[in-house]
Coordinates of C-alpha atoms and ligand atoms in Angstrom, one line a residue:
M271 CA 0.1 0.4 0.2
A272 CA 1.7 3.5 -0.9
F273 CA 0.7 6.7 0.3
F274 CA -1.9 8.3 -2.8
T275 CA -2.5 5.0 -4.5
Q276 CA -2.7 1.0 -4.1
L277 CA 0.8 1.6 -6.4
W278 CA 4.5 3.3 -5.0
S279 CA 5.2 3.5 -8.9
L280 CA 2.1 5.2 -9.7
D281 CA 2.5 7.4 -6.2
I282 CA 6.1 8.1 -7.5
L283 CA 5.3 9.6 -10.7
I284 CA 2.0 11.7 -9.1
C285 CA 4.9 13.3 -7.0
V286 CA 7.8 13.6 -10.0
F287 CA 4.6 15.3 -12.2
S288 CA 3.1 17.6 -9.1
L289 CA 6.7 18.9 -9.0
A290 CA 7.5 19.0 -12.5
I291 CA 4.1 21.3 -12.7
C292 CA 5.1 23.0 -10.0
A293 CA 9.0 24.0 -11.1
Y294 CA 6.9 25.0 -14.3
F295 CA 4.7 27.3 -12.6
Y296 CA 8.1 29.2 -10.4
A297 CA 9.8 29.6 -13.2
V298 CA 7.0 31.4 -15.5
R299 CA 6.2 33.2 -12.1
N300 CA 7.4 36.8 -13.3
F301 CA 6.1 36.4 -17.0
N302 CA 3.8 38.7 -17.7
Y303 CA 5.7 41.6 -15.3
W304 CA 6.4 43.6 -18.3
K305 CA 1.7 43.7 -19.8
R306 CA 0.7 44.3 -15.8
R307 CA 2.8 47.4 -16.0
G308 CA 1.7 48.5 -19.5
F309 CA 4.9 47.9 -21.3
K310 CA 5.0 45.6 -24.9
E311 CA 6.7 42.7 -23.9
I312 CA 8.5 40.3 -25.9
P313 CA 6.6 36.6 -25.0
P314 CA 8.8 34.4 -23.0
T315 CA 9.6 30.5 -22.8
A316 CA 9.8 28.9 -19.3
V317 CA 13.0 28.1 -17.9
F318 CA 15.1 30.3 -20.0
G319 CA 12.9 33.6 -20.6
N320 CA 14.0 34.8 -23.8
F321 CA 17.5 33.9 -23.4
M322 CA 17.5 29.9 -24.8
E323 CA 18.8 30.3 -28.0
C324 CA 21.8 32.5 -25.9
F325 CA 22.2 30.1 -22.6
L326 CA 22.3 26.8 -25.2
A327 CA 25.3 28.9 -27.8
K328 CA 22.9 28.8 -30.7
K329 CA 22.6 32.3 -31.0
P330 CA 25.3 35.1 -30.6
L331 CA 24.0 37.0 -27.7
V332 CA 24.0 40.4 -30.1
H333 CA 21.6 39.0 -32.0
V334 CA 19.2 38.0 -29.4
L335 CA 19.2 41.3 -28.4
N336 CA 18.6 42.3 -31.7
D337 CA 15.4 40.4 -32.4
I338 CA 14.4 42.1 -29.1
Y339 CA 14.8 45.4 -30.8
E340 CA 13.3 44.3 -33.9
Y341 CA 9.8 42.6 -32.3
A342 CA 9.5 45.8 -31.1
K343 CA 10.3 48.9 -33.7
D344 CA 8.5 52.3 -33.3
E345 CA 8.1 51.1 -29.3
P346 CA 10.7 53.4 -27.1
S347 CA 11.0 50.1 -24.8
V348 CA 10.2 46.5 -24.8
G349 CA 9.9 43.8 -21.9
F350 CA 11.9 40.6 -21.8
Y351 CA 12.8 38.0 -19.6
V352 CA 16.4 36.7 -18.6
L353 CA 15.8 33.8 -17.6
D354 CA 12.5 34.4 -14.8
K355 CA 14.0 37.7 -14.4
P356 CA 12.7 41.4 -16.1
Y357 CA 14.1 43.6 -18.4
L358 CA 13.8 46.7 -19.5
M359 CA 15.0 47.4 -23.5
V360 CA 14.9 50.8 -24.0
R361 CA 14.8 51.8 -27.4
D362 CA 14.3 55.3 -28.2
P363 CA 17.6 57.9 -28.4
E364 CA 15.8 60.6 -26.0
L365 CA 14.9 57.7 -23.2
I366 CA 18.7 56.2 -23.7
K367 CA 19.5 59.8 -23.1
H368 CA 17.2 59.6 -20.1
V369 CA 18.4 56.6 -18.5
L370 CA 22.7 57.2 -19.4
I371 CA 22.7 61.0 -18.5
K372 CA 20.5 62.6 -17.8
D373 CA 18.8 60.5 -14.8
F374 CA 22.3 58.8 -14.1
A375 CA 20.5 59.1 -10.5
N376 CA 19.1 56.5 -11.0
F377 CA 21.1 54.2 -13.4
T378 CA 24.7 54.1 -11.7
D379 CA 25.2 50.5 -11.1
R380 CA 25.1 47.8 -13.7
V381 CA 24.0 44.5 -13.5
A382 CA 26.9 42.6 -13.5
D383 CA 29.0 40.5 -10.3
S384 CA 30.5 37.6 -9.6
Y385 CA 31.7 35.4 -6.9
K386 CA 31.4 36.9 -3.8
T387 CA 35.6 35.8 -2.6
D388 CA 35.9 37.2 -5.5
Y389 CA 37.4 40.6 -4.6
I390 CA 39.2 40.9 -8.8
G391 CA 35.7 40.1 -10.1
R392 CA 33.6 41.9 -7.4
F393 CA 35.7 45.2 -7.2
N394 CA 36.8 46.2 -10.2
L395 CA 35.4 49.7 -11.3
F396 CA 33.4 48.1 -14.3
V397 CA 31.4 45.9 -11.4
L398 CA 31.6 48.0 -8.1
R399 CA 27.9 49.6 -7.3
N400 CA 27.0 52.7 -5.8
P401 CA 28.9 54.4 -3.4
D402 CA 32.6 52.2 -4.0
W403 CA 32.5 53.1 -7.7
K404 CA 31.7 57.0 -7.4
F405 CA 34.6 56.7 -4.6
V406 CA 37.0 54.6 -7.1
R407 CA 36.4 56.8 -10.5
Q408 CA 36.8 59.8 -8.8
K409 CA 40.4 58.6 -7.6
I410 CA 40.5 56.3 -11.3
S411 CA 40.0 58.9 -13.6
P412 CA 43.4 60.9 -12.7
V413 CA 45.8 57.9 -14.6
F414 CA 44.2 59.3 -18.4
T415 CA 45.3 62.6 -18.4
S416 CA 46.1 63.8 -21.5
G417 CA 50.0 64.2 -19.7
R418 CA 50.0 60.7 -18.3
L419 CA 49.0 59.4 -21.8
K420 CA 52.1 61.5 -23.2
K421 CA 54.2 59.8 -20.5
M422 CA 52.3 56.2 -21.1
F423 CA 52.8 57.3 -25.0
D424 CA 56.0 56.9 -25.0
L425 CA 56.6 53.7 -23.1
M426 CA 53.9 52.4 -26.1
L427 CA 56.7 53.1 -28.9
E428 CA 58.6 50.8 -27.3
I429 CA 56.5 48.1 -27.7
D430 CA 55.7 49.7 -31.5
K431 CA 59.3 49.0 -32.1
D432 CA 59.1 45.7 -31.0
L433 CA 55.4 44.9 -33.3
D434 CA 57.6 46.8 -36.2
Q435 CA 59.8 43.5 -35.8
Y436 CA 57.8 40.7 -35.2
L437 CA 56.2 41.7 -38.6
K438 CA 59.5 41.8 -40.3
T439 CA 60.1 38.5 -39.7
T440 CA 57.2 37.1 -40.0
V441 CA 56.3 38.2 -43.4
E442 CA 58.2 38.6 -46.6
E443 CA 58.4 41.6 -48.4
V444 CA 57.3 42.7 -52.0
P445 CA 58.5 45.8 -53.9
R446 CA 56.7 48.8 -52.9
N447 CA 54.7 50.2 -56.2
Y448 CA 52.2 52.4 -56.2
E449 CA 51.9 53.3 -59.7
N450 CA 50.8 49.3 -60.4
Y451 CA 48.5 49.1 -57.3
F452 CA 47.1 46.2 -58.7
I453 CA 50.4 44.3 -59.2
I454 CA 51.8 44.4 -55.6
L455 CA 47.6 42.7 -55.1
H456 CA 48.7 39.5 -57.4
S457 CA 52.3 39.7 -58.2
G458 CA 54.3 37.9 -54.8
K459 CA 54.1 36.2 -52.5
S460 CA 52.1 37.4 -49.2
V461 CA 51.3 35.0 -45.7
E462 CA 47.9 34.1 -43.8
L463 CA 47.9 35.7 -40.3
D464 CA 45.8 35.7 -38.1
V465 CA 45.5 39.2 -37.3
K466 CA 43.3 38.8 -34.8
E467 CA 46.2 37.3 -32.6
I468 CA 49.3 40.3 -33.7
C469 CA 46.7 42.2 -32.5
A470 CA 46.0 41.3 -29.0
K471 CA 49.9 40.2 -28.4
F472 CA 50.9 43.9 -29.8
T473 CA 47.9 45.5 -26.8
T474 CA 49.2 42.8 -24.1
D475 CA 52.6 44.2 -24.8
V476 CA 50.8 48.1 -24.5
I477 CA 49.1 47.4 -21.4
G478 CA 52.1 45.6 -19.5
I479 CA 54.6 48.3 -19.9
T480 CA 51.9 51.5 -20.0
A481 CA 49.9 50.0 -16.7
Y482 CA 52.2 47.3 -14.5
G483 CA 55.9 49.3 -16.1
M484 CA 56.2 45.3 -16.8
R485 CA 57.9 44.1 -20.0
F486 CA 55.2 40.8 -20.7
D487 CA 57.1 40.0 -24.1
A488 CA 53.8 38.6 -26.0
L489 CA 55.6 39.2 -29.1
S490 CA 58.3 38.6 -29.1
D491 CA 58.3 35.6 -26.7
E492 CA 55.4 32.2 -29.1
N493 CA 54.9 30.5 -25.0
S494 CA 54.2 34.4 -23.3
Y495 CA 52.3 33.2 -20.1
I496 CA 50.3 35.9 -20.2
R497 CA 48.6 35.7 -23.5
K498 CA 47.6 32.7 -22.5
V499 CA 46.1 33.4 -19.1
G500 CA 44.7 36.1 -21.7
R501 CA 43.6 33.9 -24.1
T502 CA 42.2 31.4 -21.4
V503 CA 39.4 34.3 -19.9
F504 CA 38.3 34.7 -23.7
T505 CA 38.5 30.8 -24.5
K506 CA 35.5 29.6 -26.1
S507 CA 34.5 26.7 -24.4
Y508 CA 31.1 26.7 -23.2
R509 CA 31.5 26.3 -19.7
R510 CA 33.5 29.5 -19.3
Y511 CA 31.2 31.4 -21.9
V512 CA 27.9 30.2 -19.6
E513 CA 30.2 31.2 -15.9
Y514 CA 30.7 35.1 -18.6
L515 CA 27.3 35.0 -19.4
S516 CA 26.1 34.8 -15.8
A517 CA 28.6 36.7 -14.1
L518 CA 27.0 39.8 -16.6
L519 CA 23.6 39.2 -17.0
V520 CA 22.9 37.1 -14.2
P521 CA 24.5 37.9 -10.9
S522 CA 21.7 35.6 -8.7
I523 CA 23.5 32.6 -9.7
V524 CA 27.0 33.3 -9.7
N525 CA 27.3 32.6 -5.8
V526 CA 25.5 29.6 -6.1
F527 CA 27.9 27.8 -8.8
G528 CA 30.8 30.1 -7.8
F529 CA 31.2 31.6 -11.5
R530 CA 33.4 34.4 -11.3
L531 CA 33.6 37.0 -13.8
L532 CA 37.8 37.0 -15.2
G533 CA 37.4 32.9 -14.1
K534 CA 39.8 31.3 -11.5
A535 CA 43.0 31.0 -12.9
S536 CA 42.7 33.9 -14.3
S537 CA 42.2 35.8 -11.4
R538 CA 45.0 34.3 -9.4
F539 CA 47.5 34.8 -11.8
L540 CA 46.1 38.6 -12.3
S541 CA 46.0 39.0 -8.4
D542 CA 49.7 36.8 -8.7
L543 CA 50.9 39.2 -11.0
F544 CA 50.1 42.4 -9.8
H545 CA 51.2 41.6 -6.1
R546 CA 54.7 41.0 -7.8
A547 CA 54.8 43.6 -9.7
M548 CA 53.9 46.2 -7.2
K549 CA 57.3 44.4 -5.3
E550 CA 60.2 45.1 -7.9
R551 CA 58.8 48.2 -8.1
L552 CA 58.6 49.2 -4.4
D553 CA 62.7 47.0 -4.4
S554 CA 63.5 49.3 -7.2
G555 CA 62.3 52.5 -6.3
V556 CA 61.8 53.1 -9.6
K557 CA 59.0 55.6 -11.1
R558 CA 57.8 55.1 -14.5
A559 CA 54.3 56.8 -14.6
D560 CA 52.5 53.7 -15.2
L561 CA 49.2 52.5 -13.8
L562 CA 51.5 51.2 -10.7
D563 CA 53.2 53.8 -9.5
F564 CA 49.8 55.4 -9.2
L565 CA 48.7 52.8 -7.3
I566 CA 50.7 53.0 -4.9
D567 CA 50.9 57.2 -4.9
L568 CA 47.1 56.1 -4.2
K569 CA 48.2 53.7 -1.7
K570 CA 50.7 56.3 0.2
E571 CA 49.2 58.8 0.2
Q572 CA 45.5 57.4 2.2
K573 CA 48.5 56.2 4.6
N574 CA 49.0 59.9 5.4
E575 CA 47.4 61.4 9.1
L576 CA 45.2 64.3 7.0
V577 CA 43.1 61.7 4.7
K578 CA 42.0 59.5 7.7
S579 CA 38.5 60.1 7.9
E580 CA 38.2 59.9 4.3
R581 CA 36.9 56.9 3.2
K582 CA 39.8 54.2 1.0
I583 CA 40.4 52.1 -1.2
H584 CA 41.5 49.5 0.2
D585 CA 43.9 46.4 -1.3
G586 CA 41.5 44.2 -2.9
Q587 CA 40.2 47.2 -4.9
L588 CA 43.8 48.4 -6.1
I589 CA 44.4 44.9 -7.1
A590 CA 40.9 44.7 -9.1
Q591 CA 41.8 47.7 -10.7
A592 CA 44.7 47.2 -11.4
A593 CA 43.1 43.7 -13.2
I594 CA 40.4 45.6 -15.2
F595 CA 43.1 47.0 -16.9
F596 CA 44.6 44.1 -18.1
I597 CA 41.6 42.4 -18.9
G598 CA 39.3 45.7 -20.1
G599 CA 42.3 47.2 -22.2
F600 CA 44.3 44.5 -24.0
E601 CA 40.6 42.9 -25.4
T602 CA 39.1 45.7 -26.4
S603 CA 41.7 47.6 -28.5
S604 CA 42.9 44.0 -30.0
T605 CA 39.1 43.5 -31.2
T606 CA 38.5 46.8 -32.3
M607 CA 42.0 46.6 -34.4
S608 CA 41.8 43.7 -36.3
F609 CA 37.9 44.4 -37.0
A610 CA 39.0 47.6 -38.8
L611 CA 42.1 45.3 -40.6
Y612 CA 39.3 43.2 -41.4
E613 CA 36.9 45.2 -43.5
L614 CA 39.7 47.4 -44.3
A615 CA 41.5 44.0 -46.6
K616 CA 37.4 44.0 -47.5
N617 CA 37.6 47.8 -48.6
P618 CA 41.0 48.1 -50.9
D619 CA 39.9 51.9 -51.5
V620 CA 39.2 52.2 -48.4
Q621 CA 42.4 50.8 -46.8
R622 CA 45.0 52.9 -49.6
K623 CA 42.9 55.9 -49.3
L624 CA 44.5 55.5 -45.6
R625 CA 47.5 54.6 -46.1
E626 CA 48.0 57.9 -48.3
E627 CA 46.8 59.4 -45.5
L628 CA 49.3 57.6 -43.4
S629 CA 52.2 58.0 -45.5
G630 CA 52.4 62.0 -46.4
V631 CA 52.2 62.4 -42.5
L632 CA 55.1 60.5 -41.3
E633 CA 57.1 61.6 -44.1
K634 CA 56.6 65.0 -42.8
N635 CA 57.5 63.5 -39.4
D636 CA 60.8 62.1 -40.9
G637 CA 59.2 58.9 -40.1
K638 CA 58.0 59.4 -36.4
V639 CA 54.8 58.5 -34.9
T640 CA 53.9 61.4 -32.5
Y641 CA 51.5 61.9 -30.0
D642 CA 49.6 65.4 -31.3
M643 CA 50.1 63.4 -35.2
L644 CA 47.6 60.4 -33.6
M645 CA 45.6 63.3 -32.1
N646 CA 45.5 66.0 -34.4
S647 CA 47.0 65.0 -37.9
L648 CA 45.3 61.6 -38.9
P649 CA 41.7 62.5 -39.6
Y650 CA 40.9 59.8 -41.9
L651 CA 42.4 56.9 -39.6
E652 CA 39.9 58.5 -36.8
M653 CA 36.9 57.8 -39.4
V654 CA 38.5 54.2 -40.1
I655 CA 38.1 53.7 -36.2
S656 CA 34.5 55.3 -35.9
E657 CA 33.1 53.3 -38.5
T658 CA 34.6 49.9 -37.1
L659 CA 33.3 51.1 -33.4
R660 CA 30.3 51.0 -35.6
M661 CA 30.1 48.2 -37.2
Y662 CA 31.9 46.1 -34.1
P663 CA 31.5 47.7 -31.3
I664 CA 32.8 45.0 -28.5
L665 CA 30.4 45.2 -25.9
P666 CA 27.5 44.7 -27.7
Y667 CA 25.3 46.4 -25.0
L668 CA 25.0 48.5 -22.1
D669 CA 23.5 47.8 -18.7
R670 CA 21.8 49.7 -16.2
M671 CA 19.9 49.0 -12.6
T672 CA 17.1 51.1 -11.6
E673 CA 17.4 52.3 -8.4
K674 CA 14.5 53.8 -7.3
D675 CA 10.9 53.1 -9.2
Y676 CA 11.2 55.4 -11.8
Q677 CA 8.7 58.0 -14.1
C678 CA 10.6 59.4 -17.6
S679 CA 9.0 62.2 -18.6
L680 CA 8.9 61.0 -22.1
T681 CA 6.6 57.7 -20.5
K682 CA 4.2 57.9 -18.4
L683 CA 5.3 54.5 -17.6
V684 CA 6.5 53.4 -13.9
I685 CA 10.0 51.3 -15.0
P686 CA 10.4 49.8 -11.2
A687 CA 13.3 49.8 -8.5
G688 CA 15.8 47.4 -8.8
V689 CA 14.7 46.3 -12.5
P690 CA 18.2 46.3 -15.1
V691 CA 17.6 48.4 -17.6
V692 CA 20.0 47.3 -20.9
V693 CA 20.6 49.7 -24.5
P694 CA 21.7 48.1 -27.4
M695 CA 24.2 49.7 -28.2
R696 CA 25.0 47.3 -31.4
S697 CA 21.7 47.6 -32.9
L698 CA 21.4 50.9 -32.9
H699 CA 24.8 51.5 -34.8
M700 CA 23.1 48.9 -37.1
D701 CA 19.6 50.6 -38.2
P702 CA 19.0 52.0 -41.1
N703 CA 16.8 54.4 -39.4
Y704 CA 20.4 56.7 -38.3
F705 CA 22.8 54.9 -40.4
P706 CA 21.5 54.5 -43.9
R707 CA 22.6 51.4 -45.6
P708 CA 24.3 50.2 -42.2
Q709 CA 26.4 46.7 -43.7
R710 CA 28.2 49.0 -45.1
F711 CA 32.2 49.8 -44.3
D712 CA 31.9 53.7 -44.8
P713 CA 34.0 55.5 -43.0
S714 CA 32.7 59.4 -44.6
R715 CA 29.7 58.7 -42.6
F716 CA 32.2 60.2 -40.0
S717 CA 33.4 63.6 -42.5
R718 CA 33.4 66.4 -40.2
E719 CA 30.3 67.6 -42.7
N720 CA 28.5 64.3 -41.9
K721 CA 28.9 62.8 -38.5
I722 CA 26.6 66.7 -37.5
N723 CA 24.1 65.1 -38.6
I724 CA 24.3 61.5 -36.3
K725 CA 21.2 61.1 -34.5
P726 CA 22.4 62.3 -31.3
N727 CA 22.3 59.6 -28.3
T728 CA 22.5 56.4 -31.1
Y729 CA 26.3 56.3 -31.6
F730 CA 28.6 55.1 -28.2
P731 CA 31.0 52.6 -28.6
F732 CA 33.0 53.8 -25.3
G733 CA 29.4 53.8 -23.6
D734 CA 27.5 57.5 -22.4
G735 CA 27.3 59.8 -19.3
P736 CA 29.5 59.2 -15.7
R737 CA 30.2 55.4 -16.1
I738 CA 31.2 56.0 -20.1
C739 CA 35.2 53.9 -20.3
V740 CA 37.5 54.8 -18.3
G741 CA 40.1 53.9 -21.1
M742 CA 38.5 55.9 -23.8
R743 CA 41.5 57.8 -24.2
L744 CA 44.3 54.7 -24.3
G745 CA 42.2 52.3 -26.6
L746 CA 41.7 55.1 -28.8
I747 CA 45.8 55.9 -28.8
Q748 CA 46.9 52.0 -28.9
T749 CA 44.6 51.3 -31.9
K750 CA 46.1 54.3 -33.3
L751 CA 49.6 53.4 -33.0
G752 CA 49.0 49.7 -33.5
L753 CA 47.0 50.4 -37.1
I754 CA 49.3 53.2 -38.1
R755 CA 52.5 50.2 -37.8
L756 CA 50.4 48.2 -39.9
I757 CA 48.5 49.8 -42.3
S758 CA 51.8 52.0 -43.6
N759 CA 53.9 48.9 -44.0
Y760 CA 51.7 46.3 -44.8
E761 CA 48.8 45.4 -47.1
F762 CA 46.0 42.9 -45.6
L763 CA 43.6 41.4 -48.4
P764 CA 41.0 38.6 -48.0
C765 CA 42.2 34.7 -48.0
R766 CA 39.1 33.2 -47.2
E767 CA 35.6 32.0 -47.4
A768 CA 34.5 31.4 -44.0
L769 CA 35.3 34.9 -43.7
N770 CA 33.0 36.9 -46.7
V771 CA 30.5 37.1 -44.4
M772 CA 31.1 38.0 -41.0
E773 CA 29.8 35.3 -38.3
F774 CA 29.3 36.5 -34.3
D775 CA 30.6 33.6 -31.8
N776 CA 27.7 31.7 -30.4
K777 CA 29.9 31.7 -27.1
S778 CA 30.7 35.1 -26.4
P779 CA 28.6 37.5 -24.5
L780 CA 31.6 39.6 -26.2
L781 CA 31.3 40.3 -29.9
S782 CA 33.4 37.7 -31.3
S783 CA 34.3 36.7 -34.9
T784 CA 33.4 33.1 -34.9
A785 CA 36.3 32.1 -37.4
D786 CA 40.1 33.6 -36.3
L787 CA 40.4 36.3 -38.9
V788 CA 43.0 35.2 -41.4
L789 CA 44.1 37.4 -43.3
N790 CA 46.5 37.2 -46.6
V791 CA 49.4 40.5 -44.5
R792 CA 52.2 41.3 -47.6
R793 CA 55.2 44.0 -46.7
I794 CA 55.6 46.9 -48.9
S795 CA 58.7 47.1 -49.1
T796 CA 60.3 51.5 -48.6
R797 CA 63.1 50.6 -51.8
Ligands
HEM952 C1 38.7 50.3 -28.2 C2 38.7 49.9 -26.7 C3 37.7 49.7 -26.4 C4 35.9 50.3 -25.6 C5 35.4 49.8 -27.0 C6 36.1 50.2 -24.8 C7 34.3 50.1 -25.1 C8 33.9 50.0 -23.1 C9 32.7 50.3 -22.4 C10 31.8 50.1 -23.9 C11 32.3 50.5 -21.0 C12 30.2 50.2 -20.9 C13 30.3 52.4 -21.0 C14 29.0 52.1 -20.2 O1 29.0 51.4 -19.8 O2 29.0 53.5 -20.3 C15 33.4 50.4 -21.3 C16 33.7 50.6 -19.4 C17 35.4 50.9 -19.1 N1 36.1 50.0 -19.5 FE1 36.7 50.3 -21.8 N2 36.6 50.0 -23.8 C18 37.7 50.3 -24.6 C19 38.6 50.7 -24.1 C20 39.3 50.2 -22.6 C21 40.6 50.2 -21.7 C22 42.3 50.9 -23.1 C23 40.5 49.9 -20.9 C24 41.7 49.7 -19.3 C25 43.0 49.8 -19.4 C26 39.2 49.6 -20.4 C27 38.4 50.0 -19.3 C28 37.2 50.3 -19.0 C29 36.9 50.6 -17.0 C30 37.2 50.1 -16.1 C31 35.1 50.3 -18.2 C32 34.4 50.5 -16.6 C33 34.7 51.8 -16.1 C34 33.5 52.8 -15.4 O3 32.4 51.7 -14.8 O4 33.5 54.1 -14.3 N3 38.8 49.6 -21.6 N4 34.3 50.0 -21.7

């Protein structure tokens, strides 16, 4: 005799069935959240909400967000669900301006979080929440003043030389012949190279020297350990992808599964690296005008009696900033550089025009690259980078959390407190209403005459408002420097059919190509 029926097997079946029904109702309990509040919402499915394809790595995050964007054409905002959690996508540029800039006081925090003992994942500027974020941001921002960036630029020139050497030994020389460009394209040997890897080596070394004052030797050493760490953080494994995606979008589960924003091994390595660099610097007493010096000064300044009562950055926070500068610093710029090379290879006219600008300016400067040249004399390079960032913003979306219930003056609807708000950055960048023929790589959109016609709040590859990318200027400087070296001396041509159409990786929350970015690279001799 069983509990409910004559048979144990039937009882078990009833229990399993009841549990499944309860689980189902639990999973869908929040659905209709947006409808009930008067917002349009995209119909979700149980368990995954609107993110099934994303969590199963069947579609890249950027496309899932774009589907939501497209579903709600003509709506200022649309509700959706990540698992069972209600999210709001804001689509209207005016509303976006309110979230990012005008009403920032109510939208200071991001959604992201990391495992509770992971101080690198939790205390870095990207993840920190108010009031700690505001305090650390104020302390860290002066690292990027023009004076400091100029000094960092001198350090970067050392890496520029390494890049030159690396390319010379990797790529064969062919004679330059501008009059007969066609012959250059179709004669002589060229080398197939993964340009993403070259760019990542370059930016890894740049961040090493500008942030830590260390030579990471990613360009000169095939087995560079730090480059391996960089690869591990952005590895394309499914486990790492779910960990990363959850840390960015579903912080409620990071403690359950022990998920860390940067992964366990990389976080440990970055922490050790910081301690080693800090010790070496303190022992040597050398001053290098880099991030490390800045953090050491900050630490010393905090010991000062006069600032005793002030809120302080603790050691965990210092290490976390050094780590996020490494991770944020190398991947973002190298991805931008490599997507630019990819588009330049597909658009030889643009590549030629850019090379002409670079050759002209370099010739006037005896072949030397200077900080002022980077800032003021290369308008076409700037346009090429802006257009690259339009089509390939590394972070395809921005997000903020509402602190209190929020009623925007533009709509009658109230966004409840504690709700994540998403700005679909790439969808706006690729919306034909704002950027006609968006699939076309056309740097002239950003010429002086044309860029004033871009609708405000539809283009923001570095984010916007007080939480805009803190490393924007450094990112642009290293991207420009790398592209100058590459384009002025080398020619980039497409070589693989797989790359005719760009496909984004299903296992990356950031924008990343599924295939390696392999291009034909050929040296242009100055002889
Ligand atoms: C091409 C290069 C880069 C791109 C496209 C980029 C893009 C972004 C974006 C879109 C955000 C979010 C902004 C927002 O939510 O409004 C961000 C934040 C951030 N970026 Fe960058 N970034 C780049 C380079 C760098 C570099 C070189 C560093 C450091 C050395 C860096 C460090 C950070 C940090 C720490 C944050 C968080 C800022 C905060 O919340 O206060 N980024 N970046």
